[in-house]
Tab-separated table of C-alpha atoms and ligand atoms in Angstrom:
chain	number	residue	atom	x	y	z
A	1	MET	CA	77.089	121.560	73.026
A	2	VAL	CA	78.313	119.493	75.964
A	3	ASN	CA	76.707	120.296	79.286
A	4	ALA	CA	78.987	121.103	82.189
A	5	GLY	CA	77.797	118.165	84.330
A	6	ASP	CA	78.596	115.666	81.584
A	7	ARG	CA	82.128	116.999	81.415
A	8	ARG	CA	82.679	115.904	85.015
A	9	ARG	CA	81.209	112.407	84.677
A	10	GLY	CA	82.309	109.123	83.150
A	11	HIS	CA	85.540	107.482	82.114
A	12	TRP	CA	87.420	106.936	78.884
A	13	ASP	CA	87.922	103.270	79.823
A	14	ARG	CA	85.927	102.467	82.942
A	15	ALA	CA	87.137	98.876	83.337
A	16	LYS	CA	90.790	99.894	83.280
A	17	GLU	CA	90.433	103.040	85.394
A	18	THR	CA	88.550	101.297	88.194
A	19	LEU	CA	90.676	98.155	88.519
A	20	SER	CA	91.175	96.725	91.992
A	21	ALA	CA	94.718	96.861	93.375
A	22	SER	CA	95.303	93.219	92.474
A	23	GLY	CA	93.659	93.691	89.065
A	24	ARG	CA	95.960	96.609	88.348
A	25	ARG	CA	99.021	94.577	89.376
A	26	ARG	CA	97.953	91.791	87.010
A	27	TYR	CA	97.223	94.215	84.158
A	28	GLN	CA	100.569	95.963	84.575
A	29	GLY	CA	102.466	92.689	85.020
A	30	ARG	CA	100.979	91.471	81.726
A	31	TRP	CA	101.943	94.479	79.656
A	32	LEU	CA	105.345	94.755	81.330
A	33	THR	CA	106.165	91.140	80.501
A	34	ARG	CA	105.038	91.571	76.901
A	35	LEU	CA	106.817	94.915	76.525
A	36	LEU	CA	110.112	93.531	77.812
A	37	ALA	CA	109.937	90.472	75.552
A	38	HIS	CA	109.260	92.781	72.587
A	39	ALA	CA	112.123	95.132	73.556
A	40	TRP	CA	114.517	92.239	74.267
A	41	GLU	CA	114.059	91.141	70.643
A	42	ARG	CA	114.100	94.523	68.941
A	43	ALA	CA	115.723	97.141	71.173
A	44	PRO	CA	119.358	96.240	71.899
A	45	GLY	CA	119.653	99.227	74.260
A	46	VAL	CA	117.002	97.749	76.570
A	47	ARG	CA	118.627	94.307	76.381
A	48	ARG	CA	122.056	95.783	77.224
A	49	ARG	CA	120.618	97.465	80.353
A	50	LEU	CA	119.018	94.265	81.593
A	51	GLU	CA	122.135	92.227	80.935
A	52	ALA	CA	124.378	94.807	82.625
A	53	ALA	CA	122.172	94.456	85.720
A	54	GLY	CA	122.557	90.671	85.552
A	55	LEU	CA	118.869	90.237	84.680
A	56	GLY	CA	117.294	87.903	82.181
A	57	LEU	CA	113.883	88.298	80.574
A	58	GLY	CA	112.109	86.194	83.179
A	59	ASP	CA	113.485	88.236	86.085
A	60	VAL	CA	111.302	91.319	85.579
A	61	ARG	CA	107.629	90.381	85.616
A	62	ASP	CA	106.083	92.841	88.062
A	63	GLU	CA	106.601	96.171	89.760
A	64	GLU	CA	108.610	94.746	92.686
A	65	ARG	CA	111.065	92.896	90.467
A	66	LEU	CA	111.265	95.829	88.054
A	67	ALA	CA	112.998	97.739	90.864
A	68	ARG	CA	116.050	95.485	90.468
A	69	LEU	CA	116.859	97.330	87.257
A	70	PRO	CA	118.917	100.485	87.916
A	71	VAL	CA	117.239	103.796	87.058
A	72	ILE	CA	118.267	105.250	83.715
A	73	LYS	CA	118.949	108.955	84.127
A	74	LYS	CA	117.865	111.424	81.481
A	75	SER	CA	121.376	112.870	81.640
A	76	ALA	CA	122.773	109.532	80.366
A	77	MET	CA	120.700	109.610	77.178
A	78	PRO	CA	122.905	111.891	75.006
A	79	ASP	CA	125.940	109.598	75.396
A	80	LEU	CA	123.883	106.426	74.914
A	81	GLN	CA	122.406	107.857	71.719
A	82	LYS	CA	125.798	108.997	70.457
A	83	ALA	CA	127.148	105.482	70.989
A	84	ASP	CA	124.241	103.839	69.123
A	85	PRO	CA	122.558	106.435	66.896
A	86	PRO	CA	119.945	107.663	66.502
A	87	PHE	CA	117.976	106.403	69.536
A	88	GLY	CA	120.562	104.598	71.671
A	89	GLY	CA	119.111	101.206	70.769
A	90	PHE	CA	115.821	101.974	72.548
A	91	CYS	CA	113.588	102.148	69.469
A	92	THR	CA	111.897	98.867	68.525
A	93	VAL	CA	110.841	99.761	64.979
A	94	PRO	CA	112.943	100.391	61.846
A	95	LEU	CA	113.350	104.014	60.763
A	96	SER	CA	110.998	103.374	57.837
A	97	ARG	CA	108.134	103.031	60.356
A	98	VAL	CA	108.968	106.088	62.460
A	99	ARG	CA	106.464	108.893	61.797
A	100	LYS	CA	108.253	111.751	63.538
A	101	ILE	CA	111.569	112.351	65.281
A	102	PHE	CA	111.593	114.880	68.110
A	103	PHE	CA	114.585	116.662	69.514
A	104	SER	CA	115.261	117.885	73.062
A	105	PRO	CA	118.304	119.753	74.341
A	106	GLY	CA	121.090	117.342	75.251
A	107	PRO	CA	120.730	116.466	72.438
A	108	ILE	CA	118.159	113.705	72.949
A	109	LEU	CA	116.048	112.288	70.110
A	110	GLU	CA	112.647	110.645	70.564
A	111	PRO	CA	110.762	108.658	67.923
A	112	MET	CA	107.004	108.606	67.317
A	113	GLY	CA	106.137	105.144	66.074
A	114	PRO	CA	103.458	103.857	63.728
A	115	GLU	CA	100.731	103.002	66.258
A	116	LEU	CA	98.043	105.476	67.311
A	117	GLY	CA	97.426	106.220	70.974
A	118	ALA	CA	100.814	104.870	72.100
A	119	TRP	CA	101.168	107.777	74.498
A	120	HIS	CA	97.923	107.003	76.355
A	121	LEU	CA	96.773	110.623	76.657
A	122	GLU	CA	93.106	109.903	75.990
A	123	PRO	CA	92.072	108.978	79.574
A	124	GLY	CA	93.506	112.246	80.870
A	125	PHE	CA	91.723	114.414	78.319
A	126	TYR	CA	88.459	112.620	79.040
A	127	ALA	CA	88.872	112.950	82.803
A	128	GLY	CA	89.646	116.639	82.287
A	129	GLY	CA	86.245	117.126	80.613
A	130	PHE	CA	87.148	117.055	76.909
A	131	ARG	CA	84.422	115.442	74.835
A	132	ARG	CA	83.637	114.492	71.241
A	133	GLY	CA	82.860	117.609	69.242
A	134	ASP	CA	85.109	119.985	71.162
A	135	ILE	CA	87.206	122.360	69.085
A	136	VAL	CA	90.576	122.687	70.799
A	137	LEU	CA	93.220	125.390	70.517
A	138	ASN	CA	96.606	123.696	70.947
A	139	THR	CA	99.116	126.357	71.985
A	140	PHE	CA	102.013	124.065	72.870
A	141	SER	CA	105.070	124.278	70.645
A	142	TYR	CA	105.008	122.195	67.453
A	143	GLN	CA	108.697	122.757	66.794
A	144	LEU	CA	110.962	119.809	67.561
A	145	VAL	CA	109.256	118.725	70.819
A	146	PRO	CA	106.593	116.012	71.041
A	147	ALA	CA	103.882	117.251	73.446
A	148	ALA	CA	101.694	119.145	70.944
A	149	HIS	CA	101.837	116.294	68.419
A	150	GLU	CA	100.974	113.629	70.993
A	151	MET	CA	98.093	115.728	72.274
A	152	ASP	CA	96.677	116.315	68.798
A	153	GLU	CA	96.611	112.585	68.177
A	154	ALA	CA	94.855	111.891	71.479
A	155	LEU	CA	92.322	114.682	70.898
A	156	ASN	CA	91.529	113.267	67.456
A	157	LEU	CA	90.992	109.830	69.016
A	158	LEU	CA	88.512	111.458	71.420
A	159	GLY	CA	86.672	113.031	68.496
A	160	CYS	CA	87.900	116.595	69.043
A	161	ALA	CA	89.058	118.909	66.254
A	162	VAL	CA	92.363	120.677	66.838
A	163	VAL	CA	93.360	124.196	65.843
A	164	PRO	CA	97.180	123.960	65.873
A	165	THR	CA	98.075	127.521	66.798
A	166	GLY	CA	101.375	126.757	68.554
A	167	VAL	CA	103.204	129.286	70.670
A	168	GLY	CA	102.835	133.057	70.805
A	169	ASN	CA	101.041	135.666	68.703
A	170	THR	CA	98.398	136.362	71.336
A	171	GLU	CA	96.105	138.634	69.305
A	172	GLN	CA	95.924	136.214	66.422
A	173	GLN	CA	95.201	133.349	68.845
A	174	VAL	CA	92.269	135.269	70.300
A	175	ALA	CA	90.931	135.942	66.800
A	176	VAL	CA	91.347	132.298	65.799
A	177	ALA	CA	89.710	131.027	69.020
A	178	ARG	CA	86.722	133.306	68.366
A	179	ALA	CA	86.413	132.478	64.676
A	180	ALA	CA	86.597	128.730	65.285
A	181	GLY	CA	84.416	128.856	68.406
A	182	ALA	CA	87.077	126.947	70.339
A	183	THR	CA	85.653	125.236	73.444
A	184	GLY	CA	88.925	123.703	74.619
A	185	TYR	CA	92.440	124.950	75.347
A	186	VAL	CA	95.737	123.091	75.591
A	187	GLY	CA	98.918	124.815	76.762
A	188	THR	CA	100.530	126.437	79.768
A	189	PRO	CA	98.260	127.925	82.441
A	190	SER	CA	100.016	131.288	82.201
A	191	PHE	CA	99.346	131.566	78.469
A	192	LEU	CA	95.662	130.761	79.019
A	193	MET	CA	95.529	133.704	81.435
A	194	THR	CA	97.276	135.882	78.835
A	195	LEU	CA	94.691	134.904	76.194
A	196	LEU	CA	91.749	135.619	78.498
A	197	GLN	CA	93.146	139.020	79.423
A	198	LYS	CA	93.879	139.858	75.795
A	199	ALA	CA	90.319	138.887	74.817
A	200	ASP	CA	88.969	141.276	77.487
A	201	GLU	CA	91.261	144.032	76.348
A	202	LEU	CA	90.309	143.636	72.688
A	203	GLY	CA	86.578	143.559	73.454
A	204	GLY	CA	84.144	141.518	71.408
A	205	GLY	CA	82.914	139.176	74.120
A	206	ARG	CA	84.262	136.243	76.055
A	207	LEU	CA	86.112	133.306	74.572
A	208	ALA	CA	84.043	130.106	74.454
A	209	PHE	CA	86.563	127.946	76.345
A	210	GLU	CA	84.914	125.449	78.713
A	211	VAL	CA	87.807	123.056	79.333
A	212	ALA	CA	91.578	123.397	79.508
A	213	GLN	CA	94.362	120.871	79.813
A	214	VAL	CA	97.399	122.691	81.169
A	215	GLY	CA	100.946	121.656	81.889
A	216	ALA	CA	104.686	122.321	81.520
A	217	GLU	CA	104.757	124.681	84.510
A	218	PRO	CA	103.370	124.809	88.069
A	219	PHE	CA	99.594	125.432	88.229
A	220	PRO	CA	98.667	127.381	91.376
A	221	GLU	CA	95.224	126.745	92.919
A	222	SER	CA	94.595	130.502	92.925
A	223	LEU	CA	94.859	130.536	89.122
A	224	ARG	CA	92.613	127.472	88.817
A	225	ARG	CA	89.963	129.329	90.830
A	226	VAL	CA	90.202	132.366	88.543
A	227	PHE	CA	89.662	130.135	85.478
A	228	GLN	CA	86.699	128.393	87.115
A	229	ASP	CA	84.998	131.275	88.914
A	230	GLU	CA	85.615	134.175	86.553
A	231	HIS	CA	85.710	132.407	83.194
A	232	GLY	CA	83.744	129.177	83.702
A	233	ILE	CA	86.671	127.062	82.505
A	234	MET	CA	87.349	123.650	84.019
A	235	ALA	CA	91.147	123.554	83.962
A	236	ARG	CA	93.017	120.372	84.787
A	237	GLN	CA	96.706	119.553	84.636
A	238	GLY	CA	98.828	116.616	83.635
A	239	PHE	CA	102.392	115.547	84.247
A	240	GLY	CA	104.625	114.338	81.470
A	241	THR	CA	108.055	114.536	79.914
A	242	ALA	CA	109.250	114.431	76.312
A	243	ASP	CA	110.662	110.941	76.848
A	244	LEU	CA	107.635	109.377	78.560
A	245	GLY	CA	104.606	111.278	77.331
A	246	MET	CA	101.933	112.230	79.885
A	247	ILE	CA	101.958	109.750	82.766
A	248	ALA	CA	99.438	111.317	85.175
A	249	TYR	CA	96.334	113.490	84.905
A	250	GLU	CA	93.766	115.196	87.089
A	251	CYS	CA	90.140	114.110	87.189
A	252	ALA	CA	87.212	116.469	87.849
A	253	GLU	CA	88.114	116.479	91.564
A	254	GLY	CA	91.401	118.241	90.756
A	255	ALA	CA	93.083	116.773	93.841
A	256	GLY	CA	96.215	115.050	92.608
A	257	MET	CA	97.067	113.452	89.273
A	258	HIS	CA	95.935	109.877	88.647
A	259	VAL	CA	98.749	107.701	87.365
A	260	LEU	CA	97.964	105.983	84.055
A	261	GLU	CA	97.337	102.241	84.144
A	262	ASP	CA	99.786	102.060	81.238
A	263	ALA	CA	102.566	103.622	83.302
A	264	ILE	CA	104.296	102.155	86.328
A	265	VAL	CA	105.363	105.111	88.437
A	266	GLN	CA	107.708	104.549	91.355
A	267	ILE	CA	108.692	107.342	93.727
A	268	CYS	CA	112.339	106.581	94.416
A	269	ASP	CA	115.335	107.590	96.467
A	270	PRO	CA	117.144	109.937	94.029
A	271	THR	CA	120.543	108.534	95.003
A	272	THR	CA	119.943	104.761	95.160
A	273	GLY	CA	116.870	104.421	92.922
A	274	ALA	CA	115.095	102.274	95.524
A	275	PRO	CA	111.292	102.763	95.687
A	276	LEU	CA	110.059	104.743	98.726
A	277	PRO	CA	106.807	104.148	100.647
A	278	ALA	CA	103.670	106.127	99.655
A	279	GLY	CA	103.644	109.598	101.210
A	280	GLN	CA	107.391	110.227	100.935
A	281	ILE	CA	108.900	112.732	98.544
A	282	GLY	CA	111.209	111.238	95.918
A	283	GLU	CA	112.169	111.109	92.252
A	284	ILE	CA	109.504	110.119	89.720
A	285	VAL	CA	110.780	106.981	87.993
A	286	ALA	CA	108.480	105.706	85.266
A	287	THR	CA	108.048	102.767	82.942
A	288	VAL	CA	105.586	103.365	80.136
A	289	ASN	CA	103.756	100.872	77.940
A	290	ASN	CA	104.997	102.396	74.688
A	291	ARG	CA	105.937	99.634	72.272
A	292	THR	CA	107.940	101.841	69.913
A	293	TYR	CA	110.115	103.507	72.537
A	294	PRO	CA	109.950	101.531	75.772
A	295	MET	CA	111.477	103.634	78.519
A	296	ILE	CA	112.003	101.204	81.382
A	297	ARG	CA	112.669	102.749	84.836
A	298	PHE	CA	113.365	106.168	83.426
A	299	GLY	CA	114.418	108.721	86.063
A	300	THR	CA	112.784	112.061	85.314
A	301	GLY	CA	114.835	114.090	87.808
A	302	ASP	CA	111.502	115.537	89.028
A	303	LEU	CA	110.206	115.092	92.553
A	304	SER	CA	106.701	114.208	93.670
A	305	VAL	CA	104.723	112.454	96.400
A	306	VAL	CA	102.121	109.767	95.759
A	307	ASP	CA	98.834	109.348	97.627
A	308	ASP	CA	97.303	105.890	97.285
A	309	GLY	CA	94.074	106.762	99.125
A	310	PRO	CA	90.697	106.549	97.342
A	311	CYS	CA	89.462	109.377	95.067
A	312	PRO	CA	85.760	110.363	94.989
A	313	CYS	CA	85.780	110.138	91.169
A	314	GLY	CA	85.917	106.344	91.397
A	315	ARG	CA	89.247	105.934	89.625
A	316	THR	CA	91.381	103.612	91.698
A	317	SER	CA	94.908	104.557	90.637
A	318	ALA	CA	97.263	106.367	93.000
A	319	ARG	CA	97.616	110.124	92.583
A	320	MET	CA	100.790	112.158	92.206
A	321	LEU	CA	100.461	115.233	94.395
A	322	GLY	CA	101.988	117.784	92.080
A	323	TRP	CA	105.496	118.654	91.121
A	324	ARG	CA	107.786	119.184	94.118
A	325	GLY	CA	110.967	120.420	92.486
A	326	ARG	CA	114.088	118.853	91.013
A	327	ALA	CA	115.832	115.827	92.485
A	328	ASP	CA	119.204	117.573	92.582
A	329	GLU	CA	117.837	120.089	95.136
A	330	VAL	CA	116.863	117.607	97.850
A	331	THR	CA	118.526	117.115	101.208
A	332	LYS	CA	118.136	113.912	103.206
A	333	VAL	CA	117.289	114.314	106.904
A	334	ARG	CA	116.795	111.272	109.148
A	335	GLY	CA	116.124	109.179	106.072
A	336	MET	CA	113.528	111.564	104.602
A	337	PHE	CA	114.109	113.854	101.660
A	338	ILE	CA	113.260	117.505	102.158
A	339	HIS	CA	113.012	120.147	99.461
A	340	PRO	CA	113.018	123.976	99.455
A	341	ARG	CA	109.445	123.981	98.131
A	342	GLN	CA	108.262	122.091	101.220
A	343	ALA	CA	109.879	124.771	103.364
A	344	ASP	CA	108.005	127.429	101.367
A	345	GLU	CA	104.757	125.529	101.890
A	346	ILE	CA	105.291	125.368	105.662
A	347	VAL	CA	105.997	129.074	105.905
A	348	ALA	CA	102.994	129.911	103.713
A	349	ARG	CA	100.683	127.780	105.876
A	350	VAL	CA	101.740	129.416	109.129
A	351	GLY	CA	102.017	133.024	107.964
A	352	GLY	CA	103.686	135.847	109.886
A	353	VAL	CA	107.228	134.930	108.810
A	354	ALA	CA	109.268	137.628	107.081
A	355	ARG	CA	112.374	135.543	106.290
A	356	PHE	CA	113.553	132.064	107.093
A	357	GLN	CA	116.288	129.535	106.649
A	358	VAL	CA	116.163	125.806	107.330
A	359	VAL	CA	119.343	124.546	108.959
A	360	VAL	CA	120.158	120.850	108.832
A	361	GLY	CA	122.785	119.895	111.396
A	362	ARG	CA	124.030	116.930	113.350
A	363	GLU	CA	124.129	116.288	117.072
A	364	GLY	CA	125.821	113.047	118.041
A	365	HIS	CA	124.423	110.555	115.563
A	366	GLN	CA	121.134	112.382	114.980
A	367	ASP	CA	120.288	114.833	112.216
A	368	THR	CA	118.712	118.044	113.445
A	369	LEU	CA	116.259	120.231	111.545
A	370	THR	CA	115.769	123.842	112.601
A	371	PHE	CA	113.683	126.567	111.023
A	372	ARG	CA	115.359	129.890	111.825
A	373	VAL	CA	112.732	132.586	111.317
A	374	GLU	CA	112.511	136.345	111.364
A	375	LEU	CA	108.953	137.362	112.203
A	376	ALA	CA	106.860	139.961	110.460
A	377	ALA	CA	106.224	143.025	112.649
A	378	GLU	CA	102.668	142.025	113.606
A	379	ALA	CA	103.340	138.303	114.243
A	380	ALA	CA	102.986	136.781	117.720
A	381	PRO	CA	105.932	134.482	118.506
A	382	GLY	CA	103.767	132.458	120.915
A	383	ARG	CA	101.521	131.371	118.048
A	384	ILE	CA	104.145	130.892	115.333
A	385	THR	CA	106.355	128.316	117.057
A	386	PRO	CA	103.745	125.604	117.756
A	387	ALA	CA	101.948	126.246	114.445
A	388	MET	CA	105.189	125.860	112.576
A	389	GLU	CA	106.208	122.700	114.410
A	390	GLY	CA	102.862	121.196	113.413
A	391	ALA	CA	103.276	122.271	109.782
A	392	ILE	CA	106.795	120.767	109.646
A	393	ARG	CA	105.379	117.441	110.856
A	394	ASP	CA	102.556	117.558	108.291
A	395	VAL	CA	104.568	118.599	105.277
A	396	MET	CA	108.026	117.092	105.846
A	397	LYS	CA	106.965	114.150	108.048
A	398	LEU	CA	109.773	115.094	110.426
A	399	ARG	CA	110.114	116.680	113.838
A	400	GLY	CA	111.772	120.069	113.590
A	401	ALA	CA	112.655	122.920	115.931
A	402	VAL	CA	111.801	126.581	115.432
A	403	GLU	CA	114.200	129.328	116.431
A	404	VAL	CA	112.952	132.906	116.285
A	405	VAL	CA	115.834	135.279	115.532
A	406	ALA	CA	116.069	139.076	115.538
A	407	PRO	CA	115.234	140.890	112.296
A	408	GLY	CA	118.332	141.255	110.123
A	409	THR	CA	120.008	138.070	111.406
A	410	LEU	CA	119.521	136.007	108.252
A	411	ALA	CA	121.756	136.948	105.339
A	412	GLU	CA	120.080	138.367	102.238
A	413	GLY	CA	119.951	135.750	99.466
A	414	ALA	CA	120.979	132.867	101.756
A	415	LYS	CA	120.095	129.311	100.667
A	416	LYS	CA	116.677	128.139	101.874
A	417	ILE	CA	118.104	124.899	103.172
A	418	ALA	CA	121.600	125.115	104.672
A	419	ASP	CA	123.202	121.737	105.280
A	420	THR	CA	125.848	122.263	107.977
A	421	ARG	CA	126.589	118.574	108.544
A	422	THR	CA	130.152	117.381	108.177
A	423	TRP	CA	130.898	113.727	107.737
A	424	GLU	CA	134.511	113.326	108.922
B	501	ZN	ZN1	89.916	111.161	90.792
């Protein structure tokens, strides 16, 4: 039995997780250099990308110089793999050493190589409170996709036993969780809620879950509070993709996802691939220290923001502040990307808005940003306008105007962000 305080304390690898900024740069520079040399020899797909960018092996030794390599888009993978099957020349080991081959729509294939722990999921499970001796229900899909398999391996390395239940069959999952005395859960947050409700409905006492690692969908704070307050479950989320594995995880603080030391995450301009300063929204572009399948500057198509301020847990890595939508939904205003989800956040913060539309326009050589809002019946216009202007500054890092319009002005089903700029 692990006590709840112990689940919040400690590190999987204290030295690595508390590196100074310069120590982290050196650590990442070292593995990046070694990884590229290894891939240059054994993964012709990686070598072709470097050569096409006019780069030699010695040209990419740190994060800054890595940015010279163009981002590889996920959408390019099917054609690359078709041209050089099965893995597009990105796999460094012969097929005889590949343990599993995963398949994503596209189609895109991903290999699991011979080494254990290549996906670096252990620090995230530890930070999320999983400990040796936990019995963990893994409800992610085991069919074709890698997440469940990678997680099982990491949990075993932590000393946890896995019950591989996979997706669906809620009643049976509740019965299995009870019979096994499962203390941990892995899966989507919504399915955890489904299991807890089903357990209530069936009677027979509470499930024994104490920790949960959730992912693959947004995880609202309201749901996290329900897990914690009503069920005593410490639920933490991670961010990953099939191609990269999990690259960021929450600690006990639950305020942003620490980026792995074995991943170099750059938040980039989705059109040019250039890294953006901390605090700006952009595409998550990652390079992961996976020696079997080295994805170098892989563009996920997902948006996030990074906070490089200190975290009370003592880990020193920057934190990704949640998933902020897809890169193909962003609009650039005065050099900053804005996203419909940011607009939702602004409106939710201020309250009193029945409907809204963000209009991006152009006056002279300046972009303009205007929130057109229809107020709820009880809302006071005198309060809404300044509150909203403040929220726009906080969330979008831009100055924006607020225009209150009469109810019924905004068209039903209109786009949240309307870009009216013309560029003739
Ligand atoms: Zn932390």
